[in-house]
XYZ file of N, CA and C in Angstrom:
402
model
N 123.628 287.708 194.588
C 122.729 286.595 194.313
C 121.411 286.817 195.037
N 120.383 286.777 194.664
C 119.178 286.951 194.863
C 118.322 285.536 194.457
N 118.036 285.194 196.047
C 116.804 283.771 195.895
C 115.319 284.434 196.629
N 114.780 283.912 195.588
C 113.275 284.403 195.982
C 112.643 282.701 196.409
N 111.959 282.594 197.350
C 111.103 281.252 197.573
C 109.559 281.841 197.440
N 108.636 281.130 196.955
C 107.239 281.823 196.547
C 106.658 280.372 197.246
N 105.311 280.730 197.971
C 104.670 279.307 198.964
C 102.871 280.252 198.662
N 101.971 279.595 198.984
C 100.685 280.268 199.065
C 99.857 279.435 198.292
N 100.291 278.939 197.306
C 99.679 278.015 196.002
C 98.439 277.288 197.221
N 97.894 276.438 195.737
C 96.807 275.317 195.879
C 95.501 275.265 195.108
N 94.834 274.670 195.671
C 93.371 274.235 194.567
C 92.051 274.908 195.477
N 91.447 276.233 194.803
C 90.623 276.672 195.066
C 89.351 276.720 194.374
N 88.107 276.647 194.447
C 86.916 276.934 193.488
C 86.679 278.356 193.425
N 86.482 277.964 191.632
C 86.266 279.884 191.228
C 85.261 280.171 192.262
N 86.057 281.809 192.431
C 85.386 282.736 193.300
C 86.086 283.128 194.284
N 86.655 281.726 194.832
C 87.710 281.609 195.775
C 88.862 282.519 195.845
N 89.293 282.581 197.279
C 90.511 283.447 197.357
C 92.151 282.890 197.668
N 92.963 283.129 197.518
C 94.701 282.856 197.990
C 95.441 284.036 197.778
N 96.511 283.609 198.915
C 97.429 285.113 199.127
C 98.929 284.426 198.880
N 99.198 284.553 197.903
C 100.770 284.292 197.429
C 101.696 285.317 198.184
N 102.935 284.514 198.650
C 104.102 284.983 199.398
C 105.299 284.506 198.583
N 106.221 285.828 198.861
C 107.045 285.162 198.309
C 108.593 286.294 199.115
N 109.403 285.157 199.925
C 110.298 285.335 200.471
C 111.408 285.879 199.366
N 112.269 287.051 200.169
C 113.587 287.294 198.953
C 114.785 287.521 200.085
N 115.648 286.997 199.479
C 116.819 287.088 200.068
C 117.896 287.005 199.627
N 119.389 287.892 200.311
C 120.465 287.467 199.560
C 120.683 288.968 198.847
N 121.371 289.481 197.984
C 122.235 290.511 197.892
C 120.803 291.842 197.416
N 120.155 292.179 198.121
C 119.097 292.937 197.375
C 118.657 294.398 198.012
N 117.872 295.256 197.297
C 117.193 296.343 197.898
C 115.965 296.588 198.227
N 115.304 296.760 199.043
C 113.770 297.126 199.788
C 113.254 297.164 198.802
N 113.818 298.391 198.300
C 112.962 298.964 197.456
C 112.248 298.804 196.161
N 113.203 297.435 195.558
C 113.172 297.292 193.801
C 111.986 297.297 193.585
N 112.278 296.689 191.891
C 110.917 296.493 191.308
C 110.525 295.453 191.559
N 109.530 294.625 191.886
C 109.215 293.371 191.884
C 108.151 293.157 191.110
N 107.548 291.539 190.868
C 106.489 291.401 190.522
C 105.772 289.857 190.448
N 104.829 289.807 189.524
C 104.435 288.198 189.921
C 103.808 287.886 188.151
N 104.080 287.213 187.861
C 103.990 286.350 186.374
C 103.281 285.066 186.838
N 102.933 284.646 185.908
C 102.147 283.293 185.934
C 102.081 282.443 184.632
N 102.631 280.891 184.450
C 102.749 280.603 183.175
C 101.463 279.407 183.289
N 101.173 278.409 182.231
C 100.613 277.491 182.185
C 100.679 276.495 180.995
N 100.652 275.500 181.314
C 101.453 274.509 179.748
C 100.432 274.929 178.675
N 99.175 276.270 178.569
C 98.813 276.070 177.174
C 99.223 277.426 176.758
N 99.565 278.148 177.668
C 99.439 279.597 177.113
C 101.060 279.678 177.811
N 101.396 281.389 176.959
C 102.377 281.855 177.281
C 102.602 282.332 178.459
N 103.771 282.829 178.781
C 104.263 283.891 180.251
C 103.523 284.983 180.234
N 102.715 285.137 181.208
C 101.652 286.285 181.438
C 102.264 287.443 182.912
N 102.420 287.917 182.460
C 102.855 289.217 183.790
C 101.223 289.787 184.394
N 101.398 289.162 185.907
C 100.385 289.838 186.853
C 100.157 291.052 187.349
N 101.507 291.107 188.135
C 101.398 292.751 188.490
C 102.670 292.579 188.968
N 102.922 294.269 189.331
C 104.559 294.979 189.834
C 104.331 295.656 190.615
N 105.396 295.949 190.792
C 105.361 297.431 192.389
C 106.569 297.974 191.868
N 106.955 299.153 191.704
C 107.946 299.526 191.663
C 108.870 300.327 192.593
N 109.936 301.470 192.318
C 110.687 301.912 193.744
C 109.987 303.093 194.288
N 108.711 303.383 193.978
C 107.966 303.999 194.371
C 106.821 303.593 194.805
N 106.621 302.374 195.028
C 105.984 301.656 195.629
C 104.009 302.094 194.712
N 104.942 302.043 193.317
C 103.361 302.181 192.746
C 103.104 300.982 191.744
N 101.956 300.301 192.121
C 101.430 299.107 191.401
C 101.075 299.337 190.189
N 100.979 298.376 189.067
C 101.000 297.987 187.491
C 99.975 296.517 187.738
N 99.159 296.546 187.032
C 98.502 294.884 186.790
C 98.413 294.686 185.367
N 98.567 293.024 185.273
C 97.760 293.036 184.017
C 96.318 293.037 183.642
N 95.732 293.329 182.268
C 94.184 293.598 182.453
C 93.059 292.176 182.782
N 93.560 291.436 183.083
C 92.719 290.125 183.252
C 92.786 289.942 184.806
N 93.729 290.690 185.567
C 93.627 290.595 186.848
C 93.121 291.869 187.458
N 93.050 292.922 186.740
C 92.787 293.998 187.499
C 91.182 294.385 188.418
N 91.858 294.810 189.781
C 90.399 294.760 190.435
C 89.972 293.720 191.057
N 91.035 293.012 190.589
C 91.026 291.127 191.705
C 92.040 291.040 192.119
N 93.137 291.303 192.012
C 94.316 290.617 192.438
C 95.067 292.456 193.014
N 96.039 292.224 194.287
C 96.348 293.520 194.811
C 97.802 292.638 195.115
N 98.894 293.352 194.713
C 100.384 293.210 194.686
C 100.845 294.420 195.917
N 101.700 293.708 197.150
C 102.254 294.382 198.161
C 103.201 293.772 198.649
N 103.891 294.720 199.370
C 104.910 293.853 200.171
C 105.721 294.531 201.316
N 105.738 293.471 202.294
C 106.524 294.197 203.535
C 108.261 293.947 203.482
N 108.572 295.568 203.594
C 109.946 295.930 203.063
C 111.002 294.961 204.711
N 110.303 295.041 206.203
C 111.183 294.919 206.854
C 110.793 292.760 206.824
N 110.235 291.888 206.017
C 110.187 291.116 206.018
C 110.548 290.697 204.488
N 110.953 291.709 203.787
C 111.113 291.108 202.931
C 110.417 290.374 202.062
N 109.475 290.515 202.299
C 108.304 289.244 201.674
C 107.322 290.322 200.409
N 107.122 289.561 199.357
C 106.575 290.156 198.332
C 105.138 289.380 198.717
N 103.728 290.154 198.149
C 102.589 289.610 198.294
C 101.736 289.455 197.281
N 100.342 288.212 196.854
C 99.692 288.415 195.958
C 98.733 288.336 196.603
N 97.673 289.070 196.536
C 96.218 288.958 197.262
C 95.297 288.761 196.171
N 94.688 287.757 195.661
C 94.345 286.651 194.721
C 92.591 286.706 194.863
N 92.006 287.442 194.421
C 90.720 287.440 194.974
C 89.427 286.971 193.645
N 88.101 286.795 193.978
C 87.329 286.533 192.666
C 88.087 285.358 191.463
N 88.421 284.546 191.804
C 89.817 283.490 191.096
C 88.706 282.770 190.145
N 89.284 282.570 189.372
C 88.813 281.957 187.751
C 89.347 280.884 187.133
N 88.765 280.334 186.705
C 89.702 278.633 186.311
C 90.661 279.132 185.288
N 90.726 279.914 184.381
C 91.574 281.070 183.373
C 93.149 281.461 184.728
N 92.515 281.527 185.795
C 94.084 282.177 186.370
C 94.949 281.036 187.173
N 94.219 279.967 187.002
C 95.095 278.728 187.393
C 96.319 279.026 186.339
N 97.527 277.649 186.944
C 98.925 278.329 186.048
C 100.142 278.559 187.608
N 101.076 278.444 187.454
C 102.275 278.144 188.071
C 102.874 279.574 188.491
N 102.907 280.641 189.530
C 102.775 281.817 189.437
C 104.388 281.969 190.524
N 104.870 282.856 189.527
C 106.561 283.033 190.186
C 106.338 284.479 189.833
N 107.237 285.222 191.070
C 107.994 286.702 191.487
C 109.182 286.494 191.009
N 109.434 287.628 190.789
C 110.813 288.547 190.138
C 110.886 289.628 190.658
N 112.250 289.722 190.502
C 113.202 290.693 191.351
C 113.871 291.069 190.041
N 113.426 292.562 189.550
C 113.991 292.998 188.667
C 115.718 293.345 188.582
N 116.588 293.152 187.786
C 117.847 293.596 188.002
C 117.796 295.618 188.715
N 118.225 295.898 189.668
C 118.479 297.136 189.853
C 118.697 298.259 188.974
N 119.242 298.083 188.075
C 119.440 299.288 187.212
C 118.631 298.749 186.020
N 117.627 298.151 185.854
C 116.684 298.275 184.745
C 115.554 298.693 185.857
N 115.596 298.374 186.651
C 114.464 298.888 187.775
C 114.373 300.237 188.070
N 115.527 300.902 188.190
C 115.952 302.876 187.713
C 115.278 303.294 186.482
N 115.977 302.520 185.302
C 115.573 302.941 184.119
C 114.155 302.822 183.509
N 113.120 302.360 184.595
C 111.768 302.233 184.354
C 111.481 301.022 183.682
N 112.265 300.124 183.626
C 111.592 298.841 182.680
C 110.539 298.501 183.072
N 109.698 297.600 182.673
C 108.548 296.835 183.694
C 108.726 295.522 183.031
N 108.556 294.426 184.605
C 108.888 293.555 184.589
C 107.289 292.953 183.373
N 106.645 293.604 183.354
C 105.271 293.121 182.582
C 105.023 292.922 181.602
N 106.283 293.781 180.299
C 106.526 293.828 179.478
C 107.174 292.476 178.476
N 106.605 291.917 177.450
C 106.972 291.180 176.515
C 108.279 291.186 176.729
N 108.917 292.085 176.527
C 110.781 292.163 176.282
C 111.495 291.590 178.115
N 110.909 291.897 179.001
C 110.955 290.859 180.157
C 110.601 289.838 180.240
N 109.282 289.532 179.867
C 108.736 288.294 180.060
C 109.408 287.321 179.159
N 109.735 287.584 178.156
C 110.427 286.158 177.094
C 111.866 286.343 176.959
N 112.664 286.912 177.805
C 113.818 287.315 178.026
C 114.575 287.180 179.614
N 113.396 286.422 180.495
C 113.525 286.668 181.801
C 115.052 287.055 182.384
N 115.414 285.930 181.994
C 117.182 284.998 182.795
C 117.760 286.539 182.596
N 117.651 287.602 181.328
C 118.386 288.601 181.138
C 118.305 289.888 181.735
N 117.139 289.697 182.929
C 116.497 290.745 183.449
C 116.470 290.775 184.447
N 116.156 289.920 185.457
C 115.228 289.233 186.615
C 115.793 288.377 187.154
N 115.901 288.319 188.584
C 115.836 286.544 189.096
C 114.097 286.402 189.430
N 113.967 284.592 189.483
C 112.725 284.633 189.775
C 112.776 283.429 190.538
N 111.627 283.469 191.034
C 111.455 282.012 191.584
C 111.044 280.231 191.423
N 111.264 279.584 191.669
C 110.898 277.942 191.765
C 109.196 278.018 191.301
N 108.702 278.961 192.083
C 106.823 279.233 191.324
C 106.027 278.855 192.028
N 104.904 278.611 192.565
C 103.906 277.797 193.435
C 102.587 277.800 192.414
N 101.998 276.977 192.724
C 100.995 276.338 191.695
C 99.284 276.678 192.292
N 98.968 277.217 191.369
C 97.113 277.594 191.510
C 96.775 276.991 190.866
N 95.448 276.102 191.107
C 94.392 275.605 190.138
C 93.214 276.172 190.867
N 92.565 276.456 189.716
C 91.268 276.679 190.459
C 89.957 276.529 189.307
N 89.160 275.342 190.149
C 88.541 274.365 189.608
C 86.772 275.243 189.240
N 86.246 275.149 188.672
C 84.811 275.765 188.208
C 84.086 275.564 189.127
């Protein structure tokens, strides 16, 4: 069982910065894939970015060059470093913990067939909430 808690959220003005955290705990490996999604009641499940067991980052193209995905293996803690923020990236933003052996087999959590399939892939988290106002 794998619980992720995600905290960092809040209401920033574009331009503005936030650093999303997100605690994991419970039956897991350093190393997996992780990542950070973000939904919002008008638009669909959007995948942010990943890290994988090689500790090499993936973004999506609306964040890239603003937003930097890390994480410290002996805390366990996954990171979003949230930078240049846009009223577009407000939206409810939850980490995933890819299942282990789709995390071998190269899946990415970024992918359509993850993202609208989560529960079958992933645990994720409760979510923490960005707005960020013009």
């Amino acid at each position: 069982q794998v619980r992720l808690v995600e905290s960092g959220g809040g209401s920033v003005q574009a331009g503005g910065s936030l650093r999303l955290s997100c605690a994991v705990s419970g039956y897991t490996q350093s190393s997996n894939c992780m990542g950070w999604f973000r939904q919002s009641p008008d638009k669909e499940r959007e995948g942010v970015a990943e890290i994988d067991r090689t500790e090499r980052t993936t973004y999506g193209d609306s964040v890239k060059g603003r937003f930097t995905i890390s994480r410290d293996k002996y805390s366990s803690t996954l990171y979003l470093e949230m930078t240049s923020l846009k009223p577009e990236d407000s939206g409810m933003y939850y980490c995933a913990y890819l299942d282990q052996g789709y995390c071998i087999a190269g899946l990415s959590i970024l992918t359509d067939r993850v993202l609208k399939n989560l529960k079958d892939f992933a645990d994720g988290g409760q979510g923490t909430q960005v707005t960020v106002s013009p």
